[in-house]
mmCIF file of C-alpha atoms in Angstrom:
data_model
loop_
_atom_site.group_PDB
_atom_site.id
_atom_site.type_symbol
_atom_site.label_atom_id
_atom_site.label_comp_id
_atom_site.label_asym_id
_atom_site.label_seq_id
_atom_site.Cartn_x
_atom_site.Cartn_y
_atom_site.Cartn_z
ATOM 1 C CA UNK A 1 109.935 110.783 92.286
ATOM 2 C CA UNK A 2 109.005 107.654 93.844
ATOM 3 C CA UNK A 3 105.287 106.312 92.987
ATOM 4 C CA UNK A 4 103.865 103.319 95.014
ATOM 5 C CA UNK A 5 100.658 102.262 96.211
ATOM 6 C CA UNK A 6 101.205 103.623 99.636
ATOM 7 C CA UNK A 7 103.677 103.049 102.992
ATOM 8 C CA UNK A 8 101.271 100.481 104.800
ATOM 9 C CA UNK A 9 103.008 97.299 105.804
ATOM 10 C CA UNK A 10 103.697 95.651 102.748
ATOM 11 C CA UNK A 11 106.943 94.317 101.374
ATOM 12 C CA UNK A 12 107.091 96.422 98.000
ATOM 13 C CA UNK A 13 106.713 99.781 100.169
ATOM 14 C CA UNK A 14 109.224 98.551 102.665
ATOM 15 C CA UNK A 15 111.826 98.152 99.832
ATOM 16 C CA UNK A 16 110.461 101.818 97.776
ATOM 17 C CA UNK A 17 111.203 103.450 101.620
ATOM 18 C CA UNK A 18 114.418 101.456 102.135
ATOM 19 C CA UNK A 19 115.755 103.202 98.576
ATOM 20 C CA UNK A 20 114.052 106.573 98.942
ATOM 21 C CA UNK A 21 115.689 106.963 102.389
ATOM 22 C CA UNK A 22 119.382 106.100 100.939
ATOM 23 C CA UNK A 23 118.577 108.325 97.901
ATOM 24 C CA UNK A 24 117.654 111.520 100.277
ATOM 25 C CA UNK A 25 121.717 110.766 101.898
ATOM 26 C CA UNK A 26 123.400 111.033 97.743
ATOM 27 C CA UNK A 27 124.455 114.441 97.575
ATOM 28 C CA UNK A 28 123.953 114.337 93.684
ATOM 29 C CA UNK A 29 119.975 114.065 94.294
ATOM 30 C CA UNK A 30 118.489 117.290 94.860
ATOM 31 C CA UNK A 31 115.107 116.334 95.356
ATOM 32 C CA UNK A 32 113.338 112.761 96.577
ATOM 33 C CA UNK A 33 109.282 113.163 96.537
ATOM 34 C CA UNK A 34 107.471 110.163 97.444
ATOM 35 C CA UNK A 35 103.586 109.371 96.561
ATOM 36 C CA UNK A 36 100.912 106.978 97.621
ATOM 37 C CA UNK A 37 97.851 106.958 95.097
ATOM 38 C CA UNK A 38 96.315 104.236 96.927
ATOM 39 C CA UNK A 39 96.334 104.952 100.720
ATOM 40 C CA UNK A 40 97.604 107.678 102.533
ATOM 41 C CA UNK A 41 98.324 105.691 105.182
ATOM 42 C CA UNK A 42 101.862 105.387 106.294
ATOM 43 C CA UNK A 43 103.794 102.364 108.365
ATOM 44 C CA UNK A 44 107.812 102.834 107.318
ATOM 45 C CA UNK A 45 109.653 106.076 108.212
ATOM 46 C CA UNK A 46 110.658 108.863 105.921
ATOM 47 C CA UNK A 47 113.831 111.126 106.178
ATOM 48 C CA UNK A 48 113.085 114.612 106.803
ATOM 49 C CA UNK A 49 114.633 115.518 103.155
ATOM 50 C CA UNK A 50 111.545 113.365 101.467
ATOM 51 C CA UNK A 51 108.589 114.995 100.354
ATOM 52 C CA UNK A 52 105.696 112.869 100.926
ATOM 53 C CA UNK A 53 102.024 113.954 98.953
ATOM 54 C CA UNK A 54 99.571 110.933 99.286
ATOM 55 C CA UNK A 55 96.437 110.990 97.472
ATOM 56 C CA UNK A 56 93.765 111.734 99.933
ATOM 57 C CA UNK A 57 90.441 110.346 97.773
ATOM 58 C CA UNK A 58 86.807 109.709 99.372
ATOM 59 C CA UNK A 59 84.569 106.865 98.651
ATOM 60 C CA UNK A 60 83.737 107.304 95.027
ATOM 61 C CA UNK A 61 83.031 104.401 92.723
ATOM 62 C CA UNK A 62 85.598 102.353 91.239
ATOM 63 C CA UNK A 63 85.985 104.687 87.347
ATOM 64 C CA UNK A 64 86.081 107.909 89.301
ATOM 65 C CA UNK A 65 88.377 106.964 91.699
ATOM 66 C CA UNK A 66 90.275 105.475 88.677
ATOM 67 C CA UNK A 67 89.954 108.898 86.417
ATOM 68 C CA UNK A 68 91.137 110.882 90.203
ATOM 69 C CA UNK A 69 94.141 109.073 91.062
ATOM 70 C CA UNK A 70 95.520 109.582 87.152
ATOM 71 C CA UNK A 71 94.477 113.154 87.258
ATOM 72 C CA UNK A 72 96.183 113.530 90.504
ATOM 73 C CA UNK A 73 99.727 111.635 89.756
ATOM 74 C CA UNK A 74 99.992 113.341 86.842
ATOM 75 C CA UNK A 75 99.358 117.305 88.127
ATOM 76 C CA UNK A 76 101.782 115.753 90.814
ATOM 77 C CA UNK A 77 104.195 115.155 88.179
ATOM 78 C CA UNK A 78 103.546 118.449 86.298
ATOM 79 C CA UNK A 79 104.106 120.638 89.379
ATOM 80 C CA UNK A 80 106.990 118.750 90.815
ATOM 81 C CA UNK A 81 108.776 118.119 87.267
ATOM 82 C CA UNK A 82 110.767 115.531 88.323
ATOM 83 C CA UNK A 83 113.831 114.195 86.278
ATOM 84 C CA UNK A 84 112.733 110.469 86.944
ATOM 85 C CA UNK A 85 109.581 108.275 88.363
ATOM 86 C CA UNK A 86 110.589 104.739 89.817
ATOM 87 C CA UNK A 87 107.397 103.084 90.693
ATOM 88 C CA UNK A 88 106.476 99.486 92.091
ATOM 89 C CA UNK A 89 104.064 97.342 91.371
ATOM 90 C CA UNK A 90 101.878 96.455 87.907
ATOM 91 C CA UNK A 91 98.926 98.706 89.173
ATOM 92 C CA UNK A 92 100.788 101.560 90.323
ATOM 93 C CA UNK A 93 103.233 101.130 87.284
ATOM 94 C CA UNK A 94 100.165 101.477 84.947
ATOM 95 C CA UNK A 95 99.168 104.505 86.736
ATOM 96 C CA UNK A 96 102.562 105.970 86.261
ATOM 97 C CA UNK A 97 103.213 105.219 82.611
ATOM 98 C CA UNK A 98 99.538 106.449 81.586
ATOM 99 C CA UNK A 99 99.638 109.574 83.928
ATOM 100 C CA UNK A 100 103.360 110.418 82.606
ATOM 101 C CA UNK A 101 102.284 110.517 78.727
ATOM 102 C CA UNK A 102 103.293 113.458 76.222
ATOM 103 C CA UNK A 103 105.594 114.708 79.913
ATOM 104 C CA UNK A 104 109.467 114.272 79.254
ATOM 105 C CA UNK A 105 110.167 112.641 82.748
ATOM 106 C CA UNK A 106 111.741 109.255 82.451
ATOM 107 C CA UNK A 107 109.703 106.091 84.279
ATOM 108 C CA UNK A 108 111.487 103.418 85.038
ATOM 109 C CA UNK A 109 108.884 100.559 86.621
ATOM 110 C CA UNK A 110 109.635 97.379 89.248
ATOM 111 C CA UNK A 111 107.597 94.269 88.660
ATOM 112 C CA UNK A 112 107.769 92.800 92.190
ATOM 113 C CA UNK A 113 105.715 89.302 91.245
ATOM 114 C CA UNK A 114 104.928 86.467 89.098
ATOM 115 C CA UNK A 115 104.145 88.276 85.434
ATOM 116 C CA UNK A 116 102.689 85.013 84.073
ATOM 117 C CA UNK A 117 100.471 84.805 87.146
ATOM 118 C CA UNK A 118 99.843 88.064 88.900
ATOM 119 C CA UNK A 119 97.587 90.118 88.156
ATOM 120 C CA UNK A 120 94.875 87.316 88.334
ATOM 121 C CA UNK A 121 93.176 88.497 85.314
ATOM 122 C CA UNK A 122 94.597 87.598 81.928
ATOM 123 C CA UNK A 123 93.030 91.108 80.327
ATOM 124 C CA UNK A 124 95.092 93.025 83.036
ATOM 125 C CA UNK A 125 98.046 91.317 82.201
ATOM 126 C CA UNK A 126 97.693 91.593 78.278
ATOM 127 C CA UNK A 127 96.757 95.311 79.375
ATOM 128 C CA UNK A 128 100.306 95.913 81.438
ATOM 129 C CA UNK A 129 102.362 94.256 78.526
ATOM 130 C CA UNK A 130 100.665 96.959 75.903
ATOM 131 C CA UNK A 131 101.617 100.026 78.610
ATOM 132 C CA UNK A 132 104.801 98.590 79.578
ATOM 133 C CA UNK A 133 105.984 99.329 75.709
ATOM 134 C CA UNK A 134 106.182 102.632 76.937
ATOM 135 C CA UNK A 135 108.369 102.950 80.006
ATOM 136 C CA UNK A 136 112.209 104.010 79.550
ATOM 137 C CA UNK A 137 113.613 101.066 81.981
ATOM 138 C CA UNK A 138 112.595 98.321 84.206
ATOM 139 C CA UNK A 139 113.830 96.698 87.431
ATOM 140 C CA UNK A 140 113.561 93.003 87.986
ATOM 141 C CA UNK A 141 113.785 90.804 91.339
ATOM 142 C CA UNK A 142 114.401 87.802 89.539
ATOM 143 C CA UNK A 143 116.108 86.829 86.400
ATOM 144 C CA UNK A 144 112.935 84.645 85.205
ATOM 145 C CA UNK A 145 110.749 87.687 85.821
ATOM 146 C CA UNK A 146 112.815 89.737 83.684
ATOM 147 C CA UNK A 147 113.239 87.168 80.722
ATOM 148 C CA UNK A 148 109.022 87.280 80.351
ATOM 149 C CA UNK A 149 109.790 90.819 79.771
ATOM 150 C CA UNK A 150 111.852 90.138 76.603
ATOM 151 C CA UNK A 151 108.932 89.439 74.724
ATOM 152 C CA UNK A 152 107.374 93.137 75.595
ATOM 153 C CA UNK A 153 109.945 95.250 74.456
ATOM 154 C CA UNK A 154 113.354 96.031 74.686
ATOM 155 C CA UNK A 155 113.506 98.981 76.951
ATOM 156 C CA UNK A 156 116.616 98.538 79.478
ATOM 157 C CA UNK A 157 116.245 96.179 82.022
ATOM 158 C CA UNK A 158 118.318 95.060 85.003
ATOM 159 C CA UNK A 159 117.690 92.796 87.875
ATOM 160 C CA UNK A 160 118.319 93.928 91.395
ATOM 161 C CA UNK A 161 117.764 92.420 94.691
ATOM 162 C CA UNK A 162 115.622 93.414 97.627
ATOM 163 C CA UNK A 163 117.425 96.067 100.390
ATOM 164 C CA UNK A 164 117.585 94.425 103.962
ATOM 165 C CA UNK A 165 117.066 96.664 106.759
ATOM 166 C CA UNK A 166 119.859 98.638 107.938
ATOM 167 C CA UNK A 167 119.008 97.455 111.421
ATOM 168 C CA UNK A 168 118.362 94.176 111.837
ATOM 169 C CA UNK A 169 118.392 92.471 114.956
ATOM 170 C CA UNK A 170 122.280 90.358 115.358
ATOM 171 C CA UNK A 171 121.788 87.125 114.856
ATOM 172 C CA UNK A 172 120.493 84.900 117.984
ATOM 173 C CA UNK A 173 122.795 82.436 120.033
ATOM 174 C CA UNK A 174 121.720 79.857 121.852
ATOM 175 C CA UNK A 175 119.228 76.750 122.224
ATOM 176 C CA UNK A 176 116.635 77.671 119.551
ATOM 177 C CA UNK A 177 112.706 77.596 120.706
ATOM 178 C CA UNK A 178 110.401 75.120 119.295
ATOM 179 C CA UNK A 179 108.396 76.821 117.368
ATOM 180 C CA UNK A 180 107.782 77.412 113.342
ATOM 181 C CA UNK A 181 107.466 80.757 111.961
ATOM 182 C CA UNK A 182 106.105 82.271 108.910
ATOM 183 C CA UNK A 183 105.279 85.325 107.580
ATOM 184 C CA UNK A 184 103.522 86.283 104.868
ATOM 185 C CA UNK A 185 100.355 88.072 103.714
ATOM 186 C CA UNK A 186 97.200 85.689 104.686
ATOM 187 C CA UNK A 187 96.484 85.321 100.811
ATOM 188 C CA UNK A 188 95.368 81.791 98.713
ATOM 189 C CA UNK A 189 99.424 82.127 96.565
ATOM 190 C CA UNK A 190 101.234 82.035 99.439
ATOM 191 C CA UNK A 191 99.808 77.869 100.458
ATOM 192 C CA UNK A 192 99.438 78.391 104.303
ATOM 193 C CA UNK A 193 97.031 75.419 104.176
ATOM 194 C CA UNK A 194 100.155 73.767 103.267
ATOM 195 C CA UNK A 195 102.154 74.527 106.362
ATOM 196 C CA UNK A 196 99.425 74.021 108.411
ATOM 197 C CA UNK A 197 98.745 70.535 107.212
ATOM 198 C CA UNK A 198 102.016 69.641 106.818
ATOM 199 C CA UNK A 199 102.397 71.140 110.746
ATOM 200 C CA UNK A 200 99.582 68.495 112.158
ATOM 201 C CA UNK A 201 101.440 65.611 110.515
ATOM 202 C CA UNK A 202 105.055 66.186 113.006
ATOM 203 C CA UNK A 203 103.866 67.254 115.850
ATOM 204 C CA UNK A 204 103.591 63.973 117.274
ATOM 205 C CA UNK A 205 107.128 63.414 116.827
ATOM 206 C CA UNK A 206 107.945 67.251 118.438
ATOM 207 C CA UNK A 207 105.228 67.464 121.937
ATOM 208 C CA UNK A 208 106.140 70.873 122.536
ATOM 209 C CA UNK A 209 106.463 72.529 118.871
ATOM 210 C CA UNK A 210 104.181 75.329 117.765
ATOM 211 C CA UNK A 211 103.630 77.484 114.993
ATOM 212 C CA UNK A 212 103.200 81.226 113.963
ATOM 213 C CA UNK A 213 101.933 82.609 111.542
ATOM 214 C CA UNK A 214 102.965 86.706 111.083
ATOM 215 C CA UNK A 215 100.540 88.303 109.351
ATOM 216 C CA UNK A 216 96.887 89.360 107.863
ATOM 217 C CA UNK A 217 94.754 89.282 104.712
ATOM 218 C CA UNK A 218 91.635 87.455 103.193
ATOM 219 C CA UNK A 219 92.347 84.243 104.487
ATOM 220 C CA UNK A 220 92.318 84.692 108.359
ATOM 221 C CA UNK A 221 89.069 83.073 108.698
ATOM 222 C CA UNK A 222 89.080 80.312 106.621
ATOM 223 C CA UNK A 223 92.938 79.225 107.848
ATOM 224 C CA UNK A 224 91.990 79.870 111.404
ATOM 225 C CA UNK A 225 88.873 77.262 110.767
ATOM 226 C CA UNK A 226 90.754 74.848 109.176
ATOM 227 C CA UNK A 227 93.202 74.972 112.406
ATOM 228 C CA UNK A 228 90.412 74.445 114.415
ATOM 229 C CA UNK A 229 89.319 71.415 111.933
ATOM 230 C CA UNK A 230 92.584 70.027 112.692
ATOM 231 C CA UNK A 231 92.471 70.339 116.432
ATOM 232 C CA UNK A 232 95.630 72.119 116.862
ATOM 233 C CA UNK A 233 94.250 75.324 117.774
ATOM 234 C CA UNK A 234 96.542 75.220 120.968
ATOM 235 C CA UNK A 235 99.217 74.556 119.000
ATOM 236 C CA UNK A 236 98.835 77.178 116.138
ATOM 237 C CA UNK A 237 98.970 81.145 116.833
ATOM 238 C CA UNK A 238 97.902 83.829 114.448
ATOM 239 C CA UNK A 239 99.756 87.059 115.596
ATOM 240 C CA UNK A 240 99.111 89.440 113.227
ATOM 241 C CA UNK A 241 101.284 92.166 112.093
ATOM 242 C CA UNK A 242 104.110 92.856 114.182
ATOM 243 C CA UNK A 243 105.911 95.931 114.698
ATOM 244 C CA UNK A 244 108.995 94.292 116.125
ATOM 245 C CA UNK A 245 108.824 91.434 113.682
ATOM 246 C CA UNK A 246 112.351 90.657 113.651
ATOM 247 C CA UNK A 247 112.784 90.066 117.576
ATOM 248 C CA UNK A 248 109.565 87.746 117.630
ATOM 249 C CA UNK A 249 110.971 85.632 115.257
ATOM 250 C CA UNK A 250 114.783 85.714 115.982
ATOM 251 C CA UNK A 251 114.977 82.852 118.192
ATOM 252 C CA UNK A 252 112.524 80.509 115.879
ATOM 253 C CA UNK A 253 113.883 76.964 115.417
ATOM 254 C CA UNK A 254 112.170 77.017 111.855
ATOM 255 C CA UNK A 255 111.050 79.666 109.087
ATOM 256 C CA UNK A 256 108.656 78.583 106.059
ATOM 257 C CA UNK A 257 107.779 80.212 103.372
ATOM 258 C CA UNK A 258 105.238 77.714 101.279
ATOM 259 C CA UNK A 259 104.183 79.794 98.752
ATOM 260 C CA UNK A 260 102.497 78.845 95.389
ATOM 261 C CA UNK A 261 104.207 82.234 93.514
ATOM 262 C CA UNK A 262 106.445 84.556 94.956
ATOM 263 C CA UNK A 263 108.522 88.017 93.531
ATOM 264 C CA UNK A 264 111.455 88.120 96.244
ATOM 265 C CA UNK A 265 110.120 87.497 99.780
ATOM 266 C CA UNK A 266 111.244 90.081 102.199
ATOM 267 C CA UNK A 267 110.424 87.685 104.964
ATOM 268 C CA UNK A 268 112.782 84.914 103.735
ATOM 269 C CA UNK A 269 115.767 87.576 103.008
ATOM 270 C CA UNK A 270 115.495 88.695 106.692
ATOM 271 C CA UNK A 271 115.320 85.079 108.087
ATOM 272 C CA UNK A 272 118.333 84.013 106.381
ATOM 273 C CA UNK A 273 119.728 87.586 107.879
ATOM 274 C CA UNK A 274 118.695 86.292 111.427
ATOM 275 C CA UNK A 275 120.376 83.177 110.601
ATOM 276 C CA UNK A 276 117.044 81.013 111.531
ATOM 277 C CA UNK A 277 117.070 78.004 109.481
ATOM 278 C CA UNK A 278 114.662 78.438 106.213
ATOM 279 C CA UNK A 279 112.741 75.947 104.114
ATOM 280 C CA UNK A 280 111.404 78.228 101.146
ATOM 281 C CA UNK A 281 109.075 76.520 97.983
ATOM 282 C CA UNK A 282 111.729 76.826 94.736
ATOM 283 C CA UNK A 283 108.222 78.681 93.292
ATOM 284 C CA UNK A 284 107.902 81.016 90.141
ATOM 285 C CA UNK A 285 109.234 83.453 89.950
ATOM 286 C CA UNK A 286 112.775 81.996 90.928
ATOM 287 C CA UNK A 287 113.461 84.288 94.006
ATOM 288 C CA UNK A 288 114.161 81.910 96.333
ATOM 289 C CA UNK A 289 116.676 79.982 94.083
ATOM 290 C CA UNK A 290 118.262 82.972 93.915
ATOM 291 C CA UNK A 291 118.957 83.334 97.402
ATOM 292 C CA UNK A 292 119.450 79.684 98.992
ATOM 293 C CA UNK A 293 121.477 77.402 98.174
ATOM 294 C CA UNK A 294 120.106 74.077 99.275
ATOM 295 C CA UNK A 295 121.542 72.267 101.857
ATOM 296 C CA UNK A 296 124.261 75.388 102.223
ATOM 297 C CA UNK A 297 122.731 77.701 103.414
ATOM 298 C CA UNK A 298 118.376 76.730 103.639
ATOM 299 C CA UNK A 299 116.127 74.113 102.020
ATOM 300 C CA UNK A 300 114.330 74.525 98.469
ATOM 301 C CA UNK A 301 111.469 71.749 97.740
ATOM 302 C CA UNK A 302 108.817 72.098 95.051
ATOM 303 C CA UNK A 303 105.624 74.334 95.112
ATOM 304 C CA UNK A 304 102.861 72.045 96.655
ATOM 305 C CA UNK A 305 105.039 68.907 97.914
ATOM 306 C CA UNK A 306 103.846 68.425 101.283
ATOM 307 C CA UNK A 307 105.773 65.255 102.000
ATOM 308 C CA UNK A 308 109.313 66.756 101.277
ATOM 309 C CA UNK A 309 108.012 69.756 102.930
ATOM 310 C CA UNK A 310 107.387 67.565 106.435
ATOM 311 C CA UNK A 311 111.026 65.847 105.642
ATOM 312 C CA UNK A 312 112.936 69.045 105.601
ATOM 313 C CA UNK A 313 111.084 70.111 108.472
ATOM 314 C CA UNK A 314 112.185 67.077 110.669
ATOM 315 C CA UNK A 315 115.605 67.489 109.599
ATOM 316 C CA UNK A 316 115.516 70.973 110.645
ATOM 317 C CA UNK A 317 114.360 70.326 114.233
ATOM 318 C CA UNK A 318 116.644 67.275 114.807
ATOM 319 C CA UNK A 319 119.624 68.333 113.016
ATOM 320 C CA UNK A 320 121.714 70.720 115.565
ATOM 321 C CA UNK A 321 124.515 70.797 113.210
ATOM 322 C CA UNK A 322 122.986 71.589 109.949
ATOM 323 C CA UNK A 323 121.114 74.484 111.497
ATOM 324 C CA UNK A 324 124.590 76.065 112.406
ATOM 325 C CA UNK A 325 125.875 75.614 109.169
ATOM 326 C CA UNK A 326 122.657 77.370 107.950
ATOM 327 C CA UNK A 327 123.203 79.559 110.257
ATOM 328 C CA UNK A 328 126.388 80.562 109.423
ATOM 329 C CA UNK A 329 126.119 80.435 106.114
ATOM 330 C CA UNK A 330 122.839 82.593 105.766
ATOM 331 C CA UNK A 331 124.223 85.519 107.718
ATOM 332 C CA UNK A 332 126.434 86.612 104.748
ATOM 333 C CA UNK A 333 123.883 87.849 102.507
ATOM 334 C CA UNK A 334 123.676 90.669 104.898
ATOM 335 C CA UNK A 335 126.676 92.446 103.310
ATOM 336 C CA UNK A 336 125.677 91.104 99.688
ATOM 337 C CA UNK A 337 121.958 93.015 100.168
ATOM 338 C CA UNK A 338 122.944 95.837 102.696
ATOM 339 C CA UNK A 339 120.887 98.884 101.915
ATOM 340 C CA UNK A 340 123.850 100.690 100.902
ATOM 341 C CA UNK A 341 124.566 98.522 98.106
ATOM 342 C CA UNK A 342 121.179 97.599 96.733
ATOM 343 C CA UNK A 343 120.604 101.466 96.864
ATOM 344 C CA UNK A 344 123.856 101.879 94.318
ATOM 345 C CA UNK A 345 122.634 99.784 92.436
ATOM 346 C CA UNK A 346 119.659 101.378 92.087
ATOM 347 C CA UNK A 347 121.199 104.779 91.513
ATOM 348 C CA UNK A 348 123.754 103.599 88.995
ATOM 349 C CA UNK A 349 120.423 101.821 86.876
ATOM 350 C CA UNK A 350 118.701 105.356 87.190
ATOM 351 C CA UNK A 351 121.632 107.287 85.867
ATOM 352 C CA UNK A 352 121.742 104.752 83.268
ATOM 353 C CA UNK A 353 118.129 105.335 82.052
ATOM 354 C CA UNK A 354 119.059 109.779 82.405
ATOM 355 C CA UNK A 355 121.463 109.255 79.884
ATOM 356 C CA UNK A 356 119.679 107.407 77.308
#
């Protein structure tokens, strides 16, 4: 049983579908039942094999709702008696561990972000260390984020890497178009006012560059004001989320990811798929370092450095050359994190955690 917040467009539900979906082809797995207690809404596709029940709650206030969605994961659990719950995310892994008490099903959990930073609130955080005592195995993007764990308990642990999508776009070939992508969620930790800023200060040198940014959250406003502030609202575009995500960005000269604290972006693991040139912060929690290797195959510069940030972008656009060796370099992590793989990996941890 897979527990996650819900399917909506974020990057921990992409990679929970991703593995469910390779799960439901392993004849060894009977059954594959996927739910949401968040939302029931749903933006990645299911195989036919996958049970989906999404908790369908009405506006209640915030300790019913609570007391609701633990009641209904764990009837969910008692009726469908599964041998094993993966879920993602601190919330949702609370939810799980809590709902799964005095049951004999296993739970492994994946943290999929900065433990020292995220959740916000340092009670939450003391609060997920307590509960996470009491899970039989954990899955890790990042080295660093599992080493935090060591201090929590010594359940087995294991790092594994995001899934790409089975079907990317191929790479693109030809004269790349000036223009800067990102995507991210429009949140204060990923630093857009970063880009932005750093954006205004090279355009003079590039007359025809522009950037997007993929994507929605909190911050639309305020970034969209401080684009106008800058008077580069002609030059900036806020697209939204994108349904064909990976064709709108393909032929990008440029893809930045300038965020303060990251788990393992799925946006920069796809743009080094496309082979589109990528400048990534080297931020906590270490996913990006494990990924790029600067000036092999994308750019690392520290969390906040606007000036280096501006540097590596100028080198991008003017450097023909090292964006082919990016290029070609980048490419190959499509057969180290093909779905197919990651998905073993996944299945081999979970067999692991059966057997204890």
């Amino acid at each position: 049983m897979f527990v996650s917040s819900s399917l909506t467009g974020g990057g921990a539900e992409r990679v929970i579908s991703v593995i469910a979906n390779e799960f439901s082809k392993i004849p060894a797995i009977d059954n594959i039942t996927l739910v949401s207690i968040i939302e029931d809404k749903v933006s990645y596709e299911l195989n036919k094999q996958i049970k989906y029940i999404p908790y369908k709650g009405i506006n209640e206030n915030k300790l019913i709702r609570v007391i609701k969605r633990f009641s209904f994961l764990r009837k969910t659990i008692i009726k469908e008696k599964p041998d094993v719950i993966i879920s993602f995310a601190t919330q949702v892994n609370i939810y799980s561990i809590v709902a799964n008490l005095g049951l004999k099903t296993k739970v492994i959990i994946s943290e999929r972000n900065d433990p020292n930073r995220d959740p916000i609130q340092s009670t939450v955080r003391k609060i997920r260390d307590q509960v996470y005592k009491l899970c039989d195995g954990a899955v890790f993007q990042t080295t660093d984020a599992m080493n935090y764990f060591e201090k929590v308990g010594r359940f087995p642990r294991t790092v594994i890497l995001n899934p790409l999508k089975a079907n990317l776009p191929e790479p693109y070939e030809g004269i790349r178009e000036s223009r800067i992508v990102t995507v991210a969620r429009l949140h204060p930790a990923k630093n857009l006012p970063l880009l932005i800023s750093s954006f205004k200060n090279i355009i003079r040198k590039f007359p025809n560059l522009t950037l997007e940014i993929y994507g929605e959250g909190e911050e639309k406003n305020h970034l969209i004001e401080l684009v106008k502030t800058k008077g580069i609202t002609e030059r900036v575009f806020f697209k939204g989320f994108s349904n064909s995500i990976h064709n709108d960005i393909n032929a990008a000269a440029c893809f930045v990811l300038s965020s303060n604290y990251e788990g393992m972006s799925n946006a920069m693991l796809e743009s080094l798929a496309l082979g589109i040139p990528t400048i990534c912060t080297d931020c906590p929690i270490g996913g990006a370092r494990m990924v790029i290797d600067h000036m092999e195959n994308g750019l690392l510069f520290p969390v906040g450095n606007q000036e280096k940030l501006e540097q590596y972008l100028e080198l991008i656009l003017e450097d023909f050359s090292l964006r082919e060796k990016f290029k070609e370099n980048s490419i190959k992590i499509r057969e180290r994190l093909s779905s197919e793989k990651i998905s073993k990996q996944w299945f081999e941890f979970v067999k692991l955690i059966l057997t204890e």
